[in-house]
Tab-separated table of C-alpha atoms in Angstrom:
chain	number	residue	atom	x	y	z
A	123	MET	CA	-147.656	-16.043	-175.575
A	124	ASN	CA	-146.470	-19.261	-174.771
A	125	PRO	CA	-145.282	-18.900	-171.328
A	126	SER	CA	-142.351	-20.945	-171.464
A	127	LEU	CA	-140.806	-18.988	-174.361
A	128	ALA	CA	-138.718	-16.945	-172.839
A	129	LYS	CA	-136.836	-20.021	-171.328
A	130	ARG	CA	-135.813	-20.639	-174.974
A	131	GLY	CA	-133.515	-17.589	-175.806
A	132	VAL	CA	-130.527	-15.458	-174.246
A	133	PHE	CA	-130.289	-12.138	-172.875
A	134	LEU	CA	-127.345	-10.314	-174.781
A	135	THR	CA	-125.316	-7.962	-172.472
A	136	ALA	CA	-121.867	-6.734	-172.025
A	137	THR	CA	-118.945	-5.688	-170.101
A	138	ASP	CA	-119.525	-1.951	-170.911
A	139	THR	CA	-121.301	0.161	-173.653
A	140	GLY	CA	-119.690	0.297	-176.803
A	141	VAL	CA	-118.137	-2.907	-177.352
A	142	GLY	CA	-120.504	-4.380	-179.915
A	143	LYS	CA	-123.304	-5.976	-178.284
A	144	THR	CA	-125.528	-5.307	-181.648
A	145	PHE	CA	-122.721	-6.275	-184.082
A	146	VAL	CA	-122.471	-9.637	-182.134
A	147	GLY	CA	-126.388	-10.135	-181.888
A	148	THR	CA	-126.962	-9.650	-185.445
A	149	ARG	CA	-124.352	-12.440	-186.174
A	150	LEU	CA	-125.980	-14.778	-183.628
A	151	VAL	CA	-129.474	-14.277	-185.094
A	152	HIS	CA	-128.066	-14.828	-188.532
A	153	ALA	CA	-126.426	-18.315	-187.078
A	154	LEU	CA	-129.689	-19.144	-185.139
A	155	SER	CA	-131.966	-18.513	-188.396
A	156	ARG	CA	-129.325	-20.740	-190.824
A	157	GLN	CA	-130.554	-23.765	-188.371
A	158	GLY	CA	-134.167	-22.939	-189.271
A	159	HIS	CA	-135.235	-21.216	-186.278
A	160	ARG	CA	-137.837	-18.324	-186.228
A	161	ILE	CA	-136.315	-15.831	-183.963
A	162	ALA	CA	-138.073	-13.078	-182.298
A	163	VAL	CA	-135.638	-10.219	-181.234
A	164	ARG	CA	-136.334	-7.715	-178.753
A	165	LYS	CA	-134.162	-4.187	-177.762
A	166	PRO	CA	-137.024	-3.202	-175.328
A	167	VAL	CA	-135.471	0.247	-175.077
A	168	GLU	CA	-132.796	2.191	-177.030
A	169	SER	CA	-131.696	5.619	-175.852
A	170	GLY	CA	-129.270	7.790	-178.166
A	171	CYS	CA	-132.018	7.468	-181.041
A	172	ALA	CA	-131.631	9.916	-184.006
A	173	LEU	CA	-134.703	12.338	-185.067
A	174	GLN	CA	-135.552	11.297	-188.425
A	175	ASP	CA	-138.678	12.801	-190.282
A	176	GLY	CA	-140.133	13.261	-187.216
A	177	GLU	CA	-139.424	10.061	-185.340
A	178	LEU	CA	-136.926	8.697	-183.212
A	179	HIS	CA	-134.854	6.349	-184.968
A	180	PRO	CA	-133.431	2.881	-183.042
A	181	ALA	CA	-130.237	2.204	-185.149
A	182	ASP	CA	-129.265	-1.161	-182.938
A	183	ALA	CA	-133.302	-2.400	-183.032
A	184	LEU	CA	-133.412	-1.682	-186.621
A	185	ALA	CA	-129.912	-3.809	-187.170
A	186	LEU	CA	-131.769	-6.753	-185.272
A	187	GLN	CA	-134.768	-6.297	-187.136
A	188	ALA	CA	-133.251	-6.723	-190.305
A	189	ALA	CA	-131.119	-9.752	-189.023
A	190	ALA	CA	-134.298	-11.304	-187.910
A	191	GLY	CA	-135.766	-11.039	-191.530
A	192	ASN	CA	-137.876	-8.087	-190.988
A	193	ARG	CA	-140.763	-9.974	-189.944
A	194	GLU	CA	-141.511	-8.525	-186.864
A	195	ALA	CA	-143.066	-4.656	-186.574
A	196	LEU	CA	-140.542	-2.182	-185.076
A	197	GLN	CA	-142.739	-1.175	-182.549
A	198	VAL	CA	-142.898	-4.689	-181.150
A	199	ILE	CA	-139.168	-4.892	-181.186
A	200	CYS	CA	-138.384	-1.498	-179.694
A	201	PRO	CA	-141.052	0.334	-177.907
A	202	TYR	CA	-139.293	2.513	-175.574
A	203	ARG	CA	-137.266	4.991	-177.614
A	204	PHE	CA	-135.224	7.959	-176.256
A	205	ARG	CA	-133.138	10.984	-177.885
A	206	HIS	CA	-130.459	11.596	-175.209
A	207	ALA	CA	-127.412	9.146	-175.296
A	208	LEU	CA	-127.642	8.282	-171.674
A	209	SER	CA	-128.470	5.348	-169.664
A	210	PRO	CA	-132.656	4.718	-170.777
A	211	PRO	CA	-133.623	5.669	-167.370
A	212	ARG	CA	-131.753	9.363	-167.484
A	213	ALA	CA	-133.038	9.548	-170.955
A	214	ALA	CA	-136.686	8.771	-170.240
A	215	SER	CA	-136.647	11.052	-167.109
A	216	LEU	CA	-135.340	13.889	-169.447
A	217	ALA	CA	-138.178	13.201	-171.867
A	218	GLY	CA	-140.666	13.059	-168.999
A	219	GLU	CA	-141.490	9.737	-168.963
A	220	ARG	CA	-141.268	6.663	-166.490
A	221	LEU	CA	-139.523	3.347	-167.264
A	222	PRO	CA	-140.041	0.883	-164.911
A	223	LEU	CA	-138.379	-2.633	-165.159
A	224	ALA	CA	-142.012	-4.330	-165.188
A	225	ALA	CA	-142.871	-2.437	-168.678
A	226	LEU	CA	-139.567	-3.715	-170.153
A	227	ARG	CA	-140.210	-7.011	-169.154
A	228	ALA	CA	-143.630	-6.961	-170.534
A	229	ALA	CA	-142.097	-5.485	-173.546
A	230	ALA	CA	-139.686	-8.118	-174.210
A	231	LEU	CA	-142.439	-10.853	-173.537
A	232	SER	CA	-144.924	-9.684	-176.155
A	233	GLY	CA	-145.868	-10.813	-179.468
A	234	LEU	CA	-143.929	-14.150	-179.375
A	235	ASP	CA	-146.188	-16.207	-181.103
A	236	GLY	CA	-144.830	-17.869	-184.028
A	237	SER	CA	-141.425	-17.522	-182.709
A	238	ASP	CA	-139.358	-20.497	-181.190
A	239	TRP	CA	-136.193	-18.154	-179.833
A	240	LEU	CA	-136.063	-15.132	-177.824
A	241	HIS	CA	-133.179	-12.902	-178.261
A	242	VAL	CA	-133.112	-9.960	-175.939
A	243	GLU	CA	-130.790	-7.023	-175.965
A	244	GLY	CA	-129.743	-4.994	-173.228
A	245	ALA	CA	-128.670	-1.552	-173.077
A	246	GLY	CA	-125.273	-0.654	-171.687
A	247	GLY	CA	-123.140	-3.261	-169.438
A	248	ILE	CA	-124.319	-5.710	-167.211
A	249	CYS	CA	-124.583	-3.580	-164.551
A	250	SER	CA	-125.842	-0.622	-166.159
A	251	PRO	CA	-129.201	0.829	-165.187
A	252	ILE	CA	-131.718	0.114	-167.895
A	253	ALA	CA	-134.717	0.657	-166.037
A	254	GLU	CA	-135.949	3.213	-163.282
A	255	ASP	CA	-136.025	0.283	-160.654
A	256	GLY	CA	-133.139	-2.008	-162.198
A	257	LEU	CA	-130.033	-3.086	-163.817
A	258	ASN	CA	-129.650	-5.037	-167.100
A	259	ALA	CA	-128.854	-7.871	-165.162
A	260	ASP	CA	-132.155	-7.464	-163.273
A	261	LEU	CA	-134.167	-7.992	-166.483
A	262	ALA	CA	-132.295	-10.933	-167.314
A	263	ALA	CA	-133.472	-12.321	-164.318
A	264	ALA	CA	-137.145	-11.228	-164.390
A	265	LEU	CA	-137.018	-12.744	-167.848
A	266	GLY	CA	-135.199	-16.082	-166.616
A	267	LEU	CA	-132.949	-15.804	-169.519
A	268	PRO	CA	-129.041	-17.316	-169.567
A	269	LEU	CA	-126.304	-14.795	-170.994
A	270	VAL	CA	-124.253	-14.317	-173.588
A	271	LEU	CA	-121.568	-11.561	-172.235
A	272	VAL	CA	-119.920	-9.759	-174.867
A	273	VAL	CA	-116.248	-8.685	-173.614
A	274	PRO	CA	-114.080	-6.298	-176.049
A	275	ASP	CA	-110.737	-7.889	-177.207
A	276	ARG	CA	-108.514	-5.137	-176.283
A	277	LEU	CA	-106.365	-4.629	-173.212
A	278	GLY	CA	-107.991	-4.819	-170.034
A	279	GLY	CA	-110.723	-7.287	-171.648
A	280	ILE	CA	-109.939	-9.928	-169.238
A	281	ASN	CA	-110.563	-7.575	-166.225
A	282	GLN	CA	-113.774	-6.475	-167.797
A	283	ALA	CA	-114.673	-10.166	-168.814
A	284	LEU	CA	-114.281	-11.603	-165.103
A	285	MET	CA	-115.700	-8.606	-163.465
A	286	GLY	CA	-118.783	-9.297	-165.734
A	287	LEU	CA	-118.924	-12.877	-164.685
A	288	ALA	CA	-118.437	-11.922	-161.027
A	289	ALA	CA	-121.706	-9.369	-161.500
A	290	ALA	CA	-123.732	-12.445	-163.450
A	291	GLU	CA	-122.894	-14.524	-160.143
A	292	ARG	CA	-123.959	-12.438	-157.593
A	293	HIS	CA	-127.244	-11.675	-159.611
A	294	GLY	CA	-127.817	-15.507	-159.945
A	295	LEU	CA	-127.648	-15.251	-163.723
A	296	HIS	CA	-126.100	-18.040	-165.878
A	297	VAL	CA	-123.431	-16.863	-168.264
A	298	ALA	CA	-123.899	-19.539	-171.387
A	299	ALA	CA	-120.939	-18.049	-173.123
A	300	MET	CA	-118.618	-14.901	-173.441
A	301	VAL	CA	-118.047	-13.415	-177.087
A	302	LEU	CA	-114.833	-12.066	-176.900
A	303	ASN	CA	-115.422	-9.359	-180.151
A	304	ARG	CA	-112.304	-7.703	-181.488
A	305	VAL	CA	-113.469	-3.847	-181.815
A	306	THR	CA	-110.609	-2.392	-183.852
A	307	ALA	CA	-108.490	-3.393	-187.087
A	308	GLU	CA	-105.063	-3.060	-185.586
A	309	THR	CA	-104.041	-4.885	-181.863
A	310	ASP	CA	-101.328	-5.856	-180.312
A	311	PRO	CA	-99.936	-8.964	-181.886
A	312	ASP	CA	-98.535	-10.083	-178.383
A	313	LEU	CA	-102.006	-9.614	-176.975
A	314	ASP	CA	-104.119	-12.833	-176.651
A	315	ASN	CA	-106.904	-12.715	-174.238
A	316	ALA	CA	-108.748	-15.472	-175.237
A	317	ASP	CA	-105.959	-17.908	-173.815
A	318	GLU	CA	-105.659	-15.782	-170.759
A	319	LEU	CA	-109.436	-15.935	-170.276
A	320	ALA	CA	-109.387	-19.724	-170.673
A	321	ALA	CA	-106.800	-20.030	-167.822
A	322	HIS	CA	-109.392	-17.960	-165.455
A	323	SER	CA	-112.670	-19.003	-166.253
A	324	GLU	CA	-114.540	-22.022	-167.582
A	325	CYS	CA	-117.245	-20.209	-169.341
A	326	PRO	CA	-117.535	-21.199	-172.925
A	327	LEU	CA	-115.518	-18.622	-175.138
A	328	TYR	CA	-115.777	-17.761	-178.633
A	329	CYS	CA	-113.792	-15.126	-180.774
A	330	LEU	CA	-115.363	-12.962	-183.236
A	331	PRO	CA	-112.603	-11.449	-185.601
A	332	TYR	CA	-113.149	-7.697	-186.412
A	333	ALA	CA	-115.815	-6.624	-189.022
A	334	ALA	CA	-116.786	-10.365	-189.195
A	335	ALA	CA	-119.736	-11.183	-191.409
A	336	ASP	CA	-120.195	-14.081	-189.708
A	337	GLY	CA	-118.647	-16.494	-187.079
A	338	LEU	CA	-121.102	-17.640	-184.339
A	339	ASP	CA	-122.460	-20.973	-185.761
A	340	ALA	CA	-120.874	-23.034	-183.208
A	341	LEU	CA	-122.227	-20.583	-180.573
A	342	ALA	CA	-125.271	-20.942	-181.898
A	343	ALA	CA	-125.260	-25.051	-181.953
A	344	GLN	CA	-124.086	-24.769	-178.261
A	345	LEU	CA	-127.033	-22.622	-177.458
A	346	LEU	CA	-129.621	-24.912	-179.263
A	347	GLY	CA	-127.830	-28.011	-177.914
A	348	SER	CA	-128.002	-26.672	-174.342
A	349	ASP	CA	-131.790	-26.187	-174.569
A	350	GLU	CA	-133.025	-29.269	-175.457
């Protein structure tokens, strides 16, 4: 493993659960891949996995695997899988397993040879527990990665975004960008979260339309440019 590789990448997190982290993540991985980069994708833990043919099926990890060209084994991408749709440490406890932060960090950094960018996706929101001894923010800090913060483009999104930025600052984390993700087809035409967020934050902001096939090439260029 190249010890400096963890400095080339991002930790994708969000203001809440169910706001489209994996949807945004797959689009970002596609954008980075189009610029010629070999992406290592990691979803070190996934809960709420369905049981199929006797095995737990990590839907988010499988989507990331496909977005990166199916070049990495699923066990490398997502070694910790749990059935209960709860926080990973709670799901692990119900399964009779331990889930320390150090194990997730090691999983995220394993098998990186041949890759030049590391994309790690958390579980839940930035302050959600991801391990028995740490939050998503703690795992990002342990990896030394900047954040991409996914924010739902809906009423209440501004409050969530600003709280997410404040949480990142408390944990000493750099937010490279926010992605305002449209989570429903229909929305209030008078709503303009992008304009209002720009008035309250200098963090780079990218908007992703509902069910967009792509749309994050500019974010990929920003991330790659800031890494040079």
